[in-house]
Amino acid sequence: MLMDPERLDRLMNIAQSSLLPLAKGALLYTIPLAVITFLIGLVIALFTALARLSSIKGLQWTARAYVSAIRGTPLLVQLFIIFYGLPTVGITIDPLPAAIIGFSLNVGAYASEIIRAAILSIPKGQWEAAYSLGMDDVQTLRRIILPQAARVSVPPLSNTFISLVKDTSLASLILVSEMFRKAQEIAATNYEFLLLYTEAALIYWVICFFLSMIQGNVENRLSRYVVR
Amino acid sequence: MLVVEKLRKTFGNHEVLKGVHLTVKKGEVVVIIGPSGSGKTTLLRCLNVLEMPDEGTVTIDGKQLQFANKPSKKEITNFRRLTGMVFQAYNLFPHMTALENVMEGPMTVKRLNKHEAKEKAEQLLAKVGLKDHMHMYPFQLSGGQQQRVGIARALAMEPKVLLFDEPTSALDPELVGDVLKVMKDLANEGMTMVVVTHEMRFAREVANEVIFFDEGMIIERGHPEQLFTHPKHDRTRQFLKRIQ
């Protein structure tokens, strides 16, 4: 017999009593961490993309080096360097800020490539039309190019965001008490690893499911001006 | 109004403009014709610096750009405000309605407030016959309608000279008439226009001067009647024969 009634009872109890702490971990850490770092990451990404597209060699080169370093190293290693490594040179950062810095830099690098590609996908005629009205580069970007690039970049950026939500579980390893760390802590007391980790997995799935729905809405809203 | 002197432009080692001189008086309509690859579109695009000439000057309404001493971005941007351009592929902003397309320049560049910009844009769209299409997006409009929005958008900046780059070449034949009519009306109102086109009837009826352009040079220029019926140069004659 795989499961006698008593054990089933115990599992149900644990599942129920762990739901609140896990939900708390998700609502207080996982989701805010993902949202905040995504927003910071987008700002970094925009400036990185513009730096790479600029004609100033120094800027181009800096942006390239940043993207290459972030994409060429594991996220977990980046987090460890920030949280466990930097204190040895006298820079001590608390777990949550360390996670925010690490994830933001990571998202910034990946999203910059998306934004760069989106900007490049807008036809040259759009720049020329804006220039011919007397707009400068900044006005053209802000009013004409970026609004169109935004539409193009929603699907790939959603991908990045969904990955980020799941990657926040790595913050458990630098002591942020986000959802997965909560699951580990509870499992350590009752040894129900399969149950707790599956529960955490389901919560991630639910969050990502809703994010996909939001993505659909945003896409529809930004696509009102294209033929469908 | 518009004076072009010694304009040169090279792409790689191909000299596209070989020292072009051109004068357009206020209120004049100059039509440039010529075979494809002759450099006529490049010439037009040099007038508002969408292409950067290597040498020469362009003077519009007394303001001059000298290309040999590399004008700054700011100088170029300011200079562009003297001209308006209508593109072969319309190049409307797809994320804005017709009205918003026309309001964009005045609001962003001239800092007009929304109310003023809207009033003006509505007038211009009515003028090009699109009063009922103001709130449509470009993809909901026909090519001819889009091009008329393009003209209204250029007019909204109150340019001294309006440049047309083959404005009807991408249009279905039955839509060409509406666009040409708008252009004709503008000419009659005294707008200074430089038009690159293959529409010989328009050239005949509207132009004060027709320029035949080939291999980066002005081969022949003259009153349309004279240039079309008694071309002086062989190349002009051959070109006219081919397109008729």
XYZ file of C-alpha atoms in Angstrom:
472
model
C 0.000 0.000 0.000
C 1.519 3.286 -1.136
C -0.324 5.484 1.266
C -2.268 4.546 4.331
C -5.018 6.883 5.515
C -2.958 8.147 8.415
C -0.098 9.233 6.196
C -2.476 10.836 3.763
C -3.919 12.756 6.660
C -0.501 13.932 7.742
C 0.366 15.059 4.197
C -2.896 16.972 3.886
C -2.178 18.687 7.161
C 1.320 19.695 6.165
C 0.189 20.846 2.752
C -2.445 22.997 4.371
C -0.282 24.470 7.101
C 2.601 25.188 4.725
C 0.426 26.992 2.216
C 0.338 30.238 4.169
C 4.105 30.520 4.734
C 4.776 29.638 1.101
C 2.208 32.144 -0.141
C 3.782 34.726 2.133
C 7.193 33.952 0.694
C 5.765 34.370 -2.790
C 3.861 37.570 -2.068
C 6.489 39.252 0.110
C 9.647 38.169 -1.694
C 9.335 36.163 -4.919
C 6.903 38.444 -6.746
C 8.226 41.810 -5.491
C 11.790 40.681 -6.158
C 10.881 39.688 -9.692
C 8.907 42.865 -10.397
C 11.452 45.279 -8.926
C 14.463 43.673 -10.576
C 12.625 43.443 -13.886
C 11.862 47.168 -13.833
C 15.422 48.098 -12.848
C 16.693 45.601 -15.413
C 14.597 47.208 -18.158
C 16.111 50.614 -17.441
C 19.616 49.126 -17.516
C 18.690 47.246 -20.695
C 17.417 50.362 -22.473
C 20.602 52.312 -21.772
C 22.766 49.318 -22.641
C 20.932 48.853 -25.939
C 21.293 52.560 -26.763
C 24.978 52.440 -25.824
C 25.502 49.532 -28.200
C 23.666 51.355 -30.981
C 25.484 54.643 -30.403
C 28.348 55.720 -32.600
C 30.644 56.346 -29.619
C 33.161 53.505 -29.544
C 33.779 53.641 -25.778
C 30.084 53.277 -24.976
C 29.652 50.485 -27.488
C 32.576 48.612 -26.057
C 31.489 48.982 -22.430
C 28.012 47.718 -23.243
C 29.390 44.763 -25.161
C 31.714 43.804 -22.303
C 28.895 44.001 -19.754
C 26.526 41.851 -21.813
C 29.252 39.346 -22.564
C 30.294 38.996 -18.917
C 26.750 38.543 -17.632
C 25.670 36.142 -20.345
C 28.914 34.216 -20.107
C 28.693 33.421 -16.395
C 26.093 31.535 -14.348
C 23.538 33.599 -12.461
C 24.215 31.616 -9.310
C 27.915 32.456 -9.503
C 27.065 36.132 -9.993
C 24.887 36.074 -6.877
C 27.613 34.319 -4.873
C 30.215 36.874 -5.949
C 27.971 39.734 -4.839
C 26.832 38.199 -1.556
C 29.697 35.962 -0.395
C 32.572 37.396 -2.449
C 32.352 41.155 -2.014
C 32.499 41.068 1.834
C 36.121 39.880 1.572
C 36.989 43.263 0.030
C 34.936 45.082 2.624
C 31.675 45.435 0.736
C 28.928 43.752 2.698
C 25.456 43.750 1.218
C 22.326 42.320 2.871
C 20.676 39.337 1.192
C 17.741 41.179 -0.365
C 19.702 44.120 -1.840
C 22.353 41.669 -3.033
C 19.659 39.661 -4.814
C 18.158 42.822 -6.330
C 21.560 43.929 -7.647
C 22.374 40.486 -9.031
C 19.058 39.868 -10.754
C 18.830 43.419 -12.138
C 22.260 43.198 -13.741
C 21.363 39.810 -15.139
C 18.025 40.866 -16.618
C 19.595 44.088 -17.902
C 22.068 42.188 -20.044
C 19.569 39.748 -21.536
C 16.836 42.328 -22.094
C 19.278 44.774 -23.713
C 19.710 42.388 -26.615
C 15.934 42.129 -26.992
C 15.523 45.897 -26.983
C 18.427 46.391 -29.378
C 16.918 43.916 -31.820
C 13.495 45.544 -31.461
C 14.911 48.999 -32.195
C 16.766 47.642 -35.232
C 13.564 46.010 -36.491
C 11.846 49.378 -36.970
C 12.193 50.435 -40.632
C 14.658 53.197 -41.472
C 11.818 55.181 -43.020
C 10.408 55.823 -39.555
C 13.620 57.555 -38.483
C 13.671 59.518 -41.724
C 10.051 60.620 -41.400
C 10.736 61.864 -37.865
C 13.947 63.595 -38.921
C 12.150 65.237 -41.817
C 9.755 66.804 -39.303
C 12.756 68.303 -37.553
C 12.940 65.871 -34.642
C 16.306 65.142 -33.068
C 17.527 61.668 -32.086
C 16.043 61.731 -28.589
C 12.630 62.924 -29.767
C 12.618 60.347 -32.541
C 13.450 57.532 -30.154
C 10.972 58.585 -27.514
C 8.008 59.401 -29.729
C 8.438 57.177 -32.794
C 10.889 54.317 -32.390
C 10.502 53.066 -28.818
C 6.685 52.896 -28.850
C 6.909 50.640 -31.892
C 9.848 48.683 -30.519
C 7.874 48.071 -27.323
C 5.269 46.104 -29.241
C 7.882 43.947 -30.909
C 9.659 43.207 -27.653
C 6.699 42.151 -25.508
C 6.864 38.416 -26.290
C 10.620 38.010 -25.745
C 10.574 40.290 -22.691
C 7.741 38.226 -21.224
C 9.960 35.214 -21.658
C 12.708 36.963 -19.728
C 10.292 37.971 -16.981
C 8.906 34.464 -16.587
C 12.427 33.059 -16.401
C 13.236 35.684 -13.812
C 10.291 34.704 -11.609
C 11.623 31.159 -11.506
C 15.248 32.229 -11.142
C 14.402 34.098 -7.943
C 14.470 30.651 -6.313
C 18.259 30.960 -6.547
C 18.023 33.799 -4.013
C 17.327 31.102 -1.424
C 21.029 30.287 -1.677
C 22.015 33.787 -0.577
C 19.614 33.639 2.355
C 16.654 35.575 0.975
C 13.567 34.070 2.588
C 11.611 33.852 -0.646
C 9.160 31.082 -1.344
C 11.559 28.271 -2.184
C 13.646 28.933 0.912
C 10.451 28.737 2.963
C 9.747 25.376 1.357
C 13.252 24.146 2.189
C 12.910 25.310 5.795
C 9.577 23.579 6.299
C 10.769 20.386 4.605
C 13.814 20.330 6.861
C 11.536 19.994 9.896
C 9.207 17.260 8.605
C 11.255 15.574 5.834
C 8.357 15.784 3.342
C 10.605 16.994 0.526
C 8.501 15.730 -2.352
C 5.380 17.372 -0.988
C 6.928 20.757 -0.180
C 8.930 21.098 -3.369
C 5.967 20.034 -5.490
C 3.828 22.583 -3.691
C 6.408 25.282 -4.406
C 6.557 24.173 -8.040
C 2.788 24.472 -8.347
C 2.810 27.978 -6.934
C 5.504 29.031 -9.450
C 3.377 27.526 -12.171
C 0.275 29.434 -11.087
C 2.208 32.704 -10.980
C 3.644 32.107 -14.444
C 0.245 31.131 -15.765
C -1.163 34.490 -14.734
C 1.854 36.266 -16.169
C 1.235 34.624 -19.534
C -2.335 35.885 -19.412
C -1.137 39.406 -18.694
C 1.309 39.096 -21.583
C -1.581 38.285 -23.902
C -3.442 41.386 -22.767
C -0.470 43.681 -23.177
C 0.187 42.284 -26.637
C -3.377 42.925 -27.689
C -3.306 46.445 -26.374
C -0.046 47.328 -28.110
C -1.164 45.722 -31.363
C -4.278 47.785 -31.876
C -2.588 49.570 -34.758
C -1.535 46.539 -36.783
C -3.490 44.434 -39.206
C -4.591 41.158 -37.697
C 14.016 80.468 -51.756
C 16.204 77.432 -52.418
C 19.729 77.618 -53.777
C 21.939 74.569 -54.279
C 25.586 75.065 -55.185
C 28.265 72.586 -56.208
C 26.569 69.698 -54.459
C 28.654 66.526 -54.523
C 27.902 63.122 -53.081
C 29.803 59.863 -53.406
C 28.718 56.399 -52.296
C 31.891 54.302 -52.094
C 33.645 55.160 -55.332
C 30.462 55.906 -57.240
C 29.893 59.621 -57.659
C 26.125 60.067 -57.423
C 25.986 63.857 -57.543
C 28.602 65.597 -59.622
C 28.421 69.188 -58.504
C 24.763 70.116 -58.858
C 23.535 73.713 -59.089
C 19.878 74.491 -58.678
C 17.784 77.541 -57.887
C 14.113 77.468 -57.000
C 12.233 80.724 -56.526
C 9.521 81.266 -53.980
C 6.252 79.750 -55.111
C 7.868 77.781 -57.909
C 7.247 74.126 -58.632
C 10.272 72.299 -59.978
C 9.834 68.742 -61.225
C 12.871 66.509 -61.525
C 12.652 63.616 -63.966
C 15.244 61.083 -65.000
C 16.036 57.384 -65.205
C 16.272 55.335 -62.035
C 19.738 55.391 -60.566
C 20.340 58.838 -61.989
C 20.714 60.366 -58.518
C 17.510 62.427 -58.537
C 16.227 60.937 -55.277
C 19.671 61.382 -53.694
C 19.615 65.024 -54.740
C 16.226 65.478 -53.081
C 17.368 63.697 -49.912
C 20.432 65.922 -49.734
C 18.190 68.990 -49.577
C 17.000 68.006 -46.085
C 20.204 66.148 -45.255
C 18.714 62.654 -45.053
C 21.827 62.030 -47.114
C 24.896 63.986 -46.111
C 26.516 65.574 -49.182
C 30.307 65.573 -49.283
C 30.638 69.095 -50.605
C 28.626 72.103 -51.628
C 25.988 74.268 -50.026
C 22.230 74.328 -49.712
C 20.561 77.610 -48.843
C 16.906 77.791 -47.903
C 15.203 81.050 -47.007
C 18.589 82.667 -46.384
C 19.885 79.932 -44.095
C 22.868 78.054 -45.419
C 24.514 74.721 -44.718
C 28.075 74.230 -45.962
C 28.752 70.545 -46.142
C 32.529 70.766 -46.519
C 32.788 71.937 -42.884
C 30.698 69.109 -41.443
C 27.636 70.766 -39.908
C 26.726 69.586 -36.400
C 23.686 67.437 -35.647
C 21.935 70.438 -34.140
C 22.549 72.584 -37.223
C 21.211 69.798 -39.415
C 18.118 69.309 -37.267
C 17.366 73.037 -37.342
C 17.941 73.124 -41.081
C 15.516 70.256 -41.625
C 12.746 72.325 -40.063
C 12.818 74.539 -43.163
C 11.648 71.721 -45.410
C 8.922 69.116 -45.371
C 9.208 65.773 -47.063
C 6.707 63.416 -48.621
C 8.032 59.885 -49.077
C 7.416 57.299 -51.739
C 6.447 54.722 -49.069
C 4.481 57.352 -47.042
C 6.363 56.421 -43.838
C 3.420 57.332 -41.630
C 3.823 56.503 -37.954
C 1.818 53.256 -37.700
C 1.143 53.578 -33.976
C -0.659 56.890 -34.376
C -3.972 57.815 -35.983
C -4.018 60.090 -39.014
C -4.741 63.004 -36.694
C -1.929 62.103 -34.320
C 0.477 61.741 -37.239
C -0.246 65.309 -38.290
C -0.139 66.627 -34.688
C 3.170 64.961 -33.901
C 5.565 67.445 -35.503
C 3.907 70.593 -34.156
C 3.638 69.118 -30.653
C 7.075 67.551 -30.319
C 9.145 69.978 -32.357
C 7.237 73.258 -32.196
C 5.925 72.657 -28.685
C 2.383 73.574 -29.625
C -0.150 72.512 -27.008
C -2.494 69.674 -27.786
C -5.468 71.914 -28.458
C -3.669 74.127 -30.985
C -2.012 71.177 -32.678
C -5.302 69.341 -32.979
C -7.134 72.306 -34.461
C -4.429 72.777 -37.055
C -4.214 69.073 -37.866
C -7.971 68.888 -38.366
C -7.823 71.802 -40.801
C -5.007 70.195 -42.756
C -6.691 66.811 -42.931
C -9.896 68.473 -44.125
C -7.833 70.246 -46.759
C -6.468 66.953 -48.136
C -9.981 65.485 -48.089
C -9.642 63.205 -45.072
C -11.909 64.867 -42.550
C -13.822 61.610 -42.102
C -10.697 59.482 -41.682
C -8.950 61.453 -38.959
C -9.208 58.810 -36.292
C -8.098 55.882 -38.389
C -4.735 54.219 -38.129
C -2.536 54.074 -41.238
C -3.262 50.380 -41.771
C -6.961 51.227 -42.115
C -6.297 53.707 -44.939
C -5.659 53.152 -48.647
C -2.298 54.093 -50.113
C -3.696 57.294 -51.562
C -5.210 58.277 -48.230
C -1.983 57.492 -46.423
C -0.028 59.648 -48.811
C -2.426 62.530 -48.284
C -1.909 62.181 -44.541
C 1.807 62.277 -45.325
C 1.337 65.571 -47.137
C -0.731 67.003 -44.274
C 1.919 65.874 -41.794
C 4.625 67.674 -43.759
C 2.477 70.805 -44.123
C 1.817 70.942 -40.392
C 5.403 72.080 -39.835
C 4.834 75.061 -42.171
C 7.909 74.325 -44.268
C 9.409 76.887 -46.638
C 9.899 74.206 -49.278
C 8.052 70.926 -49.702
C 10.009 67.987 -51.115
C 8.256 65.076 -52.815
C 10.106 61.817 -53.437
C 8.117 59.907 -56.055
C 4.923 60.458 -54.054
C 2.694 58.414 -56.345
C 5.034 55.601 -57.399
C 3.758 53.142 -54.781
C 0.093 53.839 -55.490
C -2.490 51.897 -57.432
C -3.251 53.847 -60.624
C -6.785 54.786 -59.584
C -5.504 56.403 -56.376
C -2.871 58.580 -58.013
C -5.353 61.262 -59.035
C -6.373 62.232 -55.502
C -2.774 62.745 -54.437
C -1.885 64.734 -57.543
C -4.922 66.921 -57.038
C -3.786 67.815 -53.515
C -0.331 68.612 -54.866
C -1.815 70.761 -57.597
C -3.888 72.701 -55.080
C -0.771 73.328 -53.025
C 1.077 74.582 -56.076
C -1.781 76.934 -56.870
C -1.649 78.288 -53.337
C 1.964 79.273 -53.918
C 3.801 76.516 -52.075
C 7.411 76.127 -53.176
C 7.836 72.522 -54.245
C 10.555 70.232 -55.546
C 9.046 67.053 -56.931
C 10.782 63.905 -58.112
C 8.200 62.015 -60.121
C 7.381 59.978 -63.189
C 4.010 61.687 -63.602
C 4.605 63.571 -66.825
C 1.110 64.978 -66.935
C 1.601 66.526 -63.535
C 4.918 67.953 -64.707
C 3.312 69.407 -67.804
C 0.343 70.929 -66.010
C 1.878 72.160 -62.772
C 5.630 72.621 -63.064
C 7.214 76.004 -63.659
C 10.377 74.208 -64.588
C 11.259 70.625 -65.459
C 14.741 69.285 -64.890
C 16.046 66.223 -66.664
C 18.579 64.584 -64.392
C 20.962 61.821 -65.402
C 24.264 60.402 -64.159
C 24.441 62.827 -61.273
C 24.002 65.973 -63.317
C 21.331 68.265 -64.624
C 21.334 67.490 -68.335
C 18.619 69.883 -69.365
C 16.144 72.223 -67.775
C 13.337 74.301 -69.068
C 9.682 75.133 -69.191
C 7.735 71.855 -69.378
C 6.187 72.609 -72.747
C 9.583 73.329 -74.250
C 11.400 70.408 -72.579
C 8.765 67.848 -73.437
C 8.147 68.911 -77.020
C 11.554 70.219 -78.056
C 14.195 68.561 -75.890
C 17.665 69.823 -76.778
C 19.679 66.817 -75.703
C 19.712 63.330 -77.127
C 19.557 61.723 -73.718
C 16.472 63.713 -72.797
C 14.851 62.722 -76.048
C 15.647 59.044 -75.523
C 14.338 59.111 -71.971
C 11.099 60.818 -72.980
C 10.608 58.345 -75.796
C 11.072 55.414 -73.447
C 8.507 56.551 -70.915
C 5.801 57.540 -73.379
